[in-house]
XYZ file of C-alpha atoms in Angstrom:
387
model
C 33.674 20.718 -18.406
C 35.039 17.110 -18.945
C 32.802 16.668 -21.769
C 34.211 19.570 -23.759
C 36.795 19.234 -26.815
C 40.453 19.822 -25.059
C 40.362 23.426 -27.684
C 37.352 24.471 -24.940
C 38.978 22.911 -21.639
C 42.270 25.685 -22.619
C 39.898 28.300 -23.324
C 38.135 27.554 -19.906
C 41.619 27.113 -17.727
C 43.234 29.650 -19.524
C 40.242 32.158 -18.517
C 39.931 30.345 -14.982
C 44.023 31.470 -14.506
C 42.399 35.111 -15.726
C 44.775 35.675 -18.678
C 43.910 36.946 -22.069
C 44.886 35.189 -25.356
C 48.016 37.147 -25.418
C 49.410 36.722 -22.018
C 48.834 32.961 -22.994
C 50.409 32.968 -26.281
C 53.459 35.105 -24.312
C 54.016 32.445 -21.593
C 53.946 29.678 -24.647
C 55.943 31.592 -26.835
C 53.651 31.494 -29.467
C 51.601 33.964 -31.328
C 47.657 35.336 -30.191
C 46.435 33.570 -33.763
C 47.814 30.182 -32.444
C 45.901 30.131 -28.936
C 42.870 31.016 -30.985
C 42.865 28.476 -33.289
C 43.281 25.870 -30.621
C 40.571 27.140 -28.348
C 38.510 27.068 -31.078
C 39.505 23.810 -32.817
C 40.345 25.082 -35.628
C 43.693 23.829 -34.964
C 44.665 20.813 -33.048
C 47.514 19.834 -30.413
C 49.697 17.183 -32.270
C 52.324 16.408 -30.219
C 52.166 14.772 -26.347
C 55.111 17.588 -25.373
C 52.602 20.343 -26.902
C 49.821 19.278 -24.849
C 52.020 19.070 -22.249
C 53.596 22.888 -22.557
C 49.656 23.659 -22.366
C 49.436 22.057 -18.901
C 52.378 23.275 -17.453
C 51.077 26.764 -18.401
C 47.828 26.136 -17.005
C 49.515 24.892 -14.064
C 47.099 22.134 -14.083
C 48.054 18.599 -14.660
C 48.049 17.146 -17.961
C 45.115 14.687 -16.439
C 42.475 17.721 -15.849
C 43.082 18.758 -19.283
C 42.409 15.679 -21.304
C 40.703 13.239 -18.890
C 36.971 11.986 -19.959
C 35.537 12.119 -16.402
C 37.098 13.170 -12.785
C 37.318 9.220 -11.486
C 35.885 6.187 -12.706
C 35.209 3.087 -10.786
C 37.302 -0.505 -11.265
C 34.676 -2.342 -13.923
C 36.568 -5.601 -13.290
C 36.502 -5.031 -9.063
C 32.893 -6.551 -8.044
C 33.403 -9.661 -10.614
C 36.559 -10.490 -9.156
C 35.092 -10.377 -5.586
C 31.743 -12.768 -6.964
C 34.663 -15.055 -8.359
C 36.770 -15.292 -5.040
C 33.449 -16.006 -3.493
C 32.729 -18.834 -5.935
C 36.035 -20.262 -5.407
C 35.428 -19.729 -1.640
C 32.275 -22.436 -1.488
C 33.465 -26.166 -0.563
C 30.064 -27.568 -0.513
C 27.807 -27.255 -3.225
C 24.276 -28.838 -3.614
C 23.826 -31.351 -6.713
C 20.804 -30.255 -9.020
C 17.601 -31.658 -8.150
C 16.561 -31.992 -11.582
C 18.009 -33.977 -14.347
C 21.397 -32.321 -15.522
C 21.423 -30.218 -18.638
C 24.837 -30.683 -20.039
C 23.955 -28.751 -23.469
C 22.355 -26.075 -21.598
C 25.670 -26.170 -19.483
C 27.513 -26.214 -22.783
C 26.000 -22.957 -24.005
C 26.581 -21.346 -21.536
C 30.035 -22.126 -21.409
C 30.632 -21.174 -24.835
C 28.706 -17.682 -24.098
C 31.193 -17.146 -22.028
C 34.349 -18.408 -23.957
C 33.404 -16.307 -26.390
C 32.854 -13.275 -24.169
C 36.803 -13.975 -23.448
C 37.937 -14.384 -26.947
C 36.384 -10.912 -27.688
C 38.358 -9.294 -24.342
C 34.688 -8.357 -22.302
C 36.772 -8.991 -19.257
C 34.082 -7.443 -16.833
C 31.539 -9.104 -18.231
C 33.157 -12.529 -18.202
C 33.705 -12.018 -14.915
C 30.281 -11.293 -13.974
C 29.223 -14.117 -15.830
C 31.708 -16.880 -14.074
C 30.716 -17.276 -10.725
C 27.043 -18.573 -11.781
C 28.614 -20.532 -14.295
C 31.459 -22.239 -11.631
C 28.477 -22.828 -9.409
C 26.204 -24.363 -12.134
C 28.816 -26.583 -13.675
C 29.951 -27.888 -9.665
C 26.524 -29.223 -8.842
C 26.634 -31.014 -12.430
C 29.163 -32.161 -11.519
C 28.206 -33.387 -7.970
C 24.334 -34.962 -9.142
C 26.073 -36.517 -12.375
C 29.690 -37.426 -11.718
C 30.954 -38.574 -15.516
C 33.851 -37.241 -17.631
C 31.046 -35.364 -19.973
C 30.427 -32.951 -16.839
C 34.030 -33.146 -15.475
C 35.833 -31.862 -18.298
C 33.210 -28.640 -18.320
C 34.140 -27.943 -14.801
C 37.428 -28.133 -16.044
C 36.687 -25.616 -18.914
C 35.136 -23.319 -16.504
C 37.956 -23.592 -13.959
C 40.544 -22.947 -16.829
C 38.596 -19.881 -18.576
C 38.363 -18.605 -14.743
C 42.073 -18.546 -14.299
C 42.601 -16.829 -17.861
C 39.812 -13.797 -16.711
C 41.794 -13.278 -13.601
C 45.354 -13.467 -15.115
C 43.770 -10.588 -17.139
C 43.022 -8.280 -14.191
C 46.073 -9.307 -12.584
C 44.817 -11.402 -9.994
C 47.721 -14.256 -9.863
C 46.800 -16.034 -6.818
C 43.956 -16.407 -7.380
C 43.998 -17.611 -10.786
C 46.342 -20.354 -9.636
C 43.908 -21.727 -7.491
C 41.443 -22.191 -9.906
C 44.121 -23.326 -12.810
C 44.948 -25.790 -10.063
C 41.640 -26.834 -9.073
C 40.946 -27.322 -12.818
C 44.125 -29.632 -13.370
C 43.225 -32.173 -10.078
C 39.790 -32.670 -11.523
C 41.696 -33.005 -15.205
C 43.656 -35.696 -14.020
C 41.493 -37.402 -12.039
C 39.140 -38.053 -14.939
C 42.357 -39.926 -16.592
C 41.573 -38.247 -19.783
C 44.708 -36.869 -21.884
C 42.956 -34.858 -23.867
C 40.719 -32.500 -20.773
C 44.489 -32.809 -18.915
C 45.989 -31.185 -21.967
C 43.552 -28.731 -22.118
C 43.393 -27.584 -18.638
C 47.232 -27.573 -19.103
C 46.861 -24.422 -21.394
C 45.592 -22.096 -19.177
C 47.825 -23.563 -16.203
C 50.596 -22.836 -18.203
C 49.555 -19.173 -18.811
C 49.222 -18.492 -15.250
C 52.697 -20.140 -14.792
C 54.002 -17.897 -17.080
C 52.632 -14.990 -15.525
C 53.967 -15.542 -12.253
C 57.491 -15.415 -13.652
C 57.472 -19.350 -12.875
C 58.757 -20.566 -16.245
C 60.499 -23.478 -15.768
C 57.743 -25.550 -14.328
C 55.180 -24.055 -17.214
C 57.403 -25.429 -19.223
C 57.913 -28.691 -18.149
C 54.271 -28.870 -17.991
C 52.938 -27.668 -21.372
C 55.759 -30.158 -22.887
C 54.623 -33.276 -20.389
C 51.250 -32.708 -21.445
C 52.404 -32.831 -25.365
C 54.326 -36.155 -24.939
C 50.572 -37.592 -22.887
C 48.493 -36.299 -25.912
C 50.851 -37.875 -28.680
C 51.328 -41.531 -26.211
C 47.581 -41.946 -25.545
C 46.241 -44.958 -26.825
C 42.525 -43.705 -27.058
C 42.073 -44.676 -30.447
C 41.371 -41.016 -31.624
C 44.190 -38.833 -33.289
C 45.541 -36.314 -31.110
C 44.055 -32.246 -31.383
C 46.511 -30.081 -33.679
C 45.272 -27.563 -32.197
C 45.803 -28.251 -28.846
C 49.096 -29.904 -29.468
C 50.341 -26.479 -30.860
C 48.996 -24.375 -28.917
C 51.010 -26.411 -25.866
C 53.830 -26.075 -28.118
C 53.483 -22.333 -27.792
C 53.348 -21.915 -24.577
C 56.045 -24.146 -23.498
C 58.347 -22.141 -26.441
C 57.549 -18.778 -24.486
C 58.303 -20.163 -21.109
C 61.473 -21.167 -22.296
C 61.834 -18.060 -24.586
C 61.499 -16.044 -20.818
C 64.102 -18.254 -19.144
C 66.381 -16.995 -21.888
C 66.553 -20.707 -23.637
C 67.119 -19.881 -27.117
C 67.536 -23.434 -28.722
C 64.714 -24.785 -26.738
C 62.248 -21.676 -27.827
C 63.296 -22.164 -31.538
C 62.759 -25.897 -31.567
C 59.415 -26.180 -30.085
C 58.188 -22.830 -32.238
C 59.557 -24.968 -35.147
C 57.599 -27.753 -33.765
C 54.278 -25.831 -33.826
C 54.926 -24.469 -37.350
C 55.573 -27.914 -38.161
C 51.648 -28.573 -37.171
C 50.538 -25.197 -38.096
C 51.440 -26.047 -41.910
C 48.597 -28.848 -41.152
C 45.587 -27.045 -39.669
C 46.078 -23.846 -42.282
C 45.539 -20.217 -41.386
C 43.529 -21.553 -38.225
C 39.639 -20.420 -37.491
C 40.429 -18.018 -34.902
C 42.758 -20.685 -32.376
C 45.558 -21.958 -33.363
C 47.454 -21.520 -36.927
C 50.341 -19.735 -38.899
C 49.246 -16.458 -37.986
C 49.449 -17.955 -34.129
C 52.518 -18.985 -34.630
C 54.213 -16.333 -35.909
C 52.917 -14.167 -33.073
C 54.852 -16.063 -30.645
C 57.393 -15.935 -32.798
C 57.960 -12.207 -32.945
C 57.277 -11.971 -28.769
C 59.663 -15.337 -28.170
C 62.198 -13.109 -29.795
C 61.425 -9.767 -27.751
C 61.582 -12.004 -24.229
C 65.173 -13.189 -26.310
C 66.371 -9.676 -26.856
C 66.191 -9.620 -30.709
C 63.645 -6.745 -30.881
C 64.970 -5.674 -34.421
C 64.177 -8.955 -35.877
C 60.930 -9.190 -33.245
C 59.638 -5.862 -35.045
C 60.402 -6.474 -38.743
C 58.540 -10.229 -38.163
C 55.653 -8.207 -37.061
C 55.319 -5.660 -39.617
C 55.135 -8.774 -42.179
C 53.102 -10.595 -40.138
C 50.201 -8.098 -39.633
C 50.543 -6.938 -43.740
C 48.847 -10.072 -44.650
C 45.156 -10.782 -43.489
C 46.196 -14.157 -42.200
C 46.593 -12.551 -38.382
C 43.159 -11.053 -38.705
C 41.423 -14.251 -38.153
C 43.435 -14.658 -34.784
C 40.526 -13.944 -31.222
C 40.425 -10.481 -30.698
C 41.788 -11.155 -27.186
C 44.846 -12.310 -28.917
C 45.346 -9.579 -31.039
C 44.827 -6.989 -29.002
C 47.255 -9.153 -26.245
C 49.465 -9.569 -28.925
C 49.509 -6.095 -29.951
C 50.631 -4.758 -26.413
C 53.494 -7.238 -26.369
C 54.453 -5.437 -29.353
C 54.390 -2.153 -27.909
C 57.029 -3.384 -25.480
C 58.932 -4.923 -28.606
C 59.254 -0.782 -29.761
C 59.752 0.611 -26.713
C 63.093 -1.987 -26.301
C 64.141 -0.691 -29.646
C 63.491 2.557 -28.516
C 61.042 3.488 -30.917
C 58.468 5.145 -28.933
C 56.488 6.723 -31.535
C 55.496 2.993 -33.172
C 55.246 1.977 -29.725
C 52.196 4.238 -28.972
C 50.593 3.441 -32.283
C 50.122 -0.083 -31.393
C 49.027 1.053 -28.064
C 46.350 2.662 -29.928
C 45.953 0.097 -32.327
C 45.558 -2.459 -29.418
C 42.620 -0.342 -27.604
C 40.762 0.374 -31.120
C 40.940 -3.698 -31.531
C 39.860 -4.720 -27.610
C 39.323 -1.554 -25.202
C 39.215 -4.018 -22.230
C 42.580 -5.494 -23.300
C 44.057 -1.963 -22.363
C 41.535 -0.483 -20.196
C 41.017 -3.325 -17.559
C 44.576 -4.657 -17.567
C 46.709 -3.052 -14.432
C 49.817 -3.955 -16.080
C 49.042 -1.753 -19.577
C 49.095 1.239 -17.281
C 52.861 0.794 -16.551
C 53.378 0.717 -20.742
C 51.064 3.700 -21.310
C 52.759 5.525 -18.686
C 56.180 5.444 -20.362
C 55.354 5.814 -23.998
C 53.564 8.698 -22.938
C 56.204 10.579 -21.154
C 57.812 10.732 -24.691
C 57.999 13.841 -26.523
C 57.242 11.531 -29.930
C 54.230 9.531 -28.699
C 50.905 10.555 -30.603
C 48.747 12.944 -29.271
C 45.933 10.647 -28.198
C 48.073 8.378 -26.458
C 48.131 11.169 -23.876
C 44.264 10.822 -23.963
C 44.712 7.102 -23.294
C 47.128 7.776 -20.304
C 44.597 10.562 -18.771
C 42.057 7.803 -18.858
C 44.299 5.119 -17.255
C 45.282 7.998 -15.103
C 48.873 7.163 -15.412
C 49.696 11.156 -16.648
């Protein structure tokens, strides 16, 4: 039954609660020809409240009616168990070969770009086998070439499991990733393992200190006397996340000035190749000004922003991230119709990005409650299982 259209699952509950078409149509207050043409798909159920009204006269919940299967198991559970095991080994064997740092490499960027496309479960598979390979690199070949991929693969680590929510743990190894940063006395791996530090910061409500550290890690990269010009990149995208700390702790000026500061470098680099750029910028511009409370000027910023193509060429992962921040933006404003289009919008872009996050359920379950939300938002929450 939970692979029939919903028009069947009525037909089926209705007939299950043994009433005809007309006692169904009488407790709905609609006519015979209207049940029919639903049961038969001919007609379809718009509106969240409608589908709702259905339920309650079913006197099933609205969950039985739309959901795609009676449970479904956590994708995202046994890769964050093989990573806490990973993290969990002290002592780790150097390679008895000769150390492959491009094979290493590949690997790495295999899995970077499993994250920038939001496969979240199978990143997650992927990292503990690459944590272990890249830590006995690192202990039969102990150089900065092997250091800062143990730092990569410590930082993309912490970003997987601020995904699924797992905040403690993704400290550790955003932590882990920093001491072996700064031990190789290298601004530039610092600054980069300050990027995902700074996210998991963030997401632990600790603002302040990711921050402080995003900016100290700006003023390094700029200082260091390495002979080689500083990232843009990197310097921007520091920028950013030191602007939305400080756009969460409510710091207006501070927000403005280093978003203005990452324009400023943004103007250089161009529309960006799918890192930093314009479109990146902008972004954070429209959710600095959510965290601010400016949600009118947060949503009309977005609507210009995604009517150019610029924003396409930002990771899917950040779309689809950005796009759920945006569904807060409308639900602030109170516009809870927009709100569950984005919702949609961000699950067409990345399912993952809504589907493996714990914290989108919260989201779904309130623009869904609304009599205004889109009818397969109400799909969406059956399948979160937030009805």
């Amino acid at each position: 039954m939970n692979e029939l259209p919903v028009g069947r699952r009525v037909a089926q509950w209705r007939v299950r609660r043994n009433m005809t078409q007309q006692q169904f149509a009488d407790r709905l207050g609609r006519s015979k020809s209207w049940v029919d043409k639903i049961e038969r798909g001919v007609r379809r159920l718009e509106r969240v409240s409608s589908l709702r009204e259905v339920a309650d006269a079913l006197r099933i919940d609205l969950g039985l009616l739309l959901a795609d299967q009676p449970s479904r198991p956590d994708p995202a559970a046994a890769g964050v168990e093989g990573v806490r095991t990973a993290l969990s080994r002290y002592h780790v064997e150097p390679s008895t070969g000769p150390v492959d740092v491009a094979e290493l490499r590949a690997r790495l960027g295999h899995a970077e770009q499993s994250y920038r496309h939001a496969r979240y479960p199978q990143l997650l598979a992927l990292l503990p086998g690459l944590l272990d390979a890249a830590r006995a690199a690192r202990a039969a070949r102990p150089d900065r070439s092997t250091a800062a991929l143990l730092v990569s693969g410590y930082g993309l680590t912490a970003l997987a499991l601020v995904k699924v929510d797992q905040g403690e743990l993704a400290w550790l190894a955003a932590d882990r990733g920093m001491a072996l940063a700064l031990a190789t006395g290298a601004p530039q791996v610092a600054a980069a393992a300050t990027v995902p530090l700074a996210q998991v910061l963030r997401h632990g409500d600790r603002r302040r200190p990711a921050m402080e550290t995003a900016v100290v890690a700006v003023h390094r990269l700029r200082s260091a006397r390495s002979g080689a010009a500083a990232d843009p990149s990197l310097l921007g995208t520091l920028l950013l996340q030191a602007a939305l700390a400080a756009a969460g702790r409510g710091l207006d000026r501070d927000a403005r000035q280093l978003l203005d500061r990452a324009a400023e470098i943004a103007g250089d680099v161009g529309a960006g190749d799918g890192g930093f750029g314009r479109a990146a910028v902008e972004a954070a511009r429209v959710v600095a000004e959510t965290a601010l409370g400016d949600v009118t000027a947060a949503t009309v910023r977005h609507e210009r922003l995604t009517a150019g193509g610029e924003w396409r060429r930002l990771p899917t992962e950040h779309r689809a991230a950005y796009l759920l921040d945006v569904a807060r933006a409308y639900v602030l404003a109170g516009d809870l119709r927009r709100a569950g289009r984005v919702l949609l919008e961000a699950e067409r872009t990345a399912r993952s990005e809504v589907h493996d996050r714990p914290a989108v359920r919260d989201l779904v379950a309130v623009v869904a409650r609304s009599a205004d939300a889109p009818t397969d938002l109400a799909r969406l929450a059956a399948a979160l299982y937030v009805t």
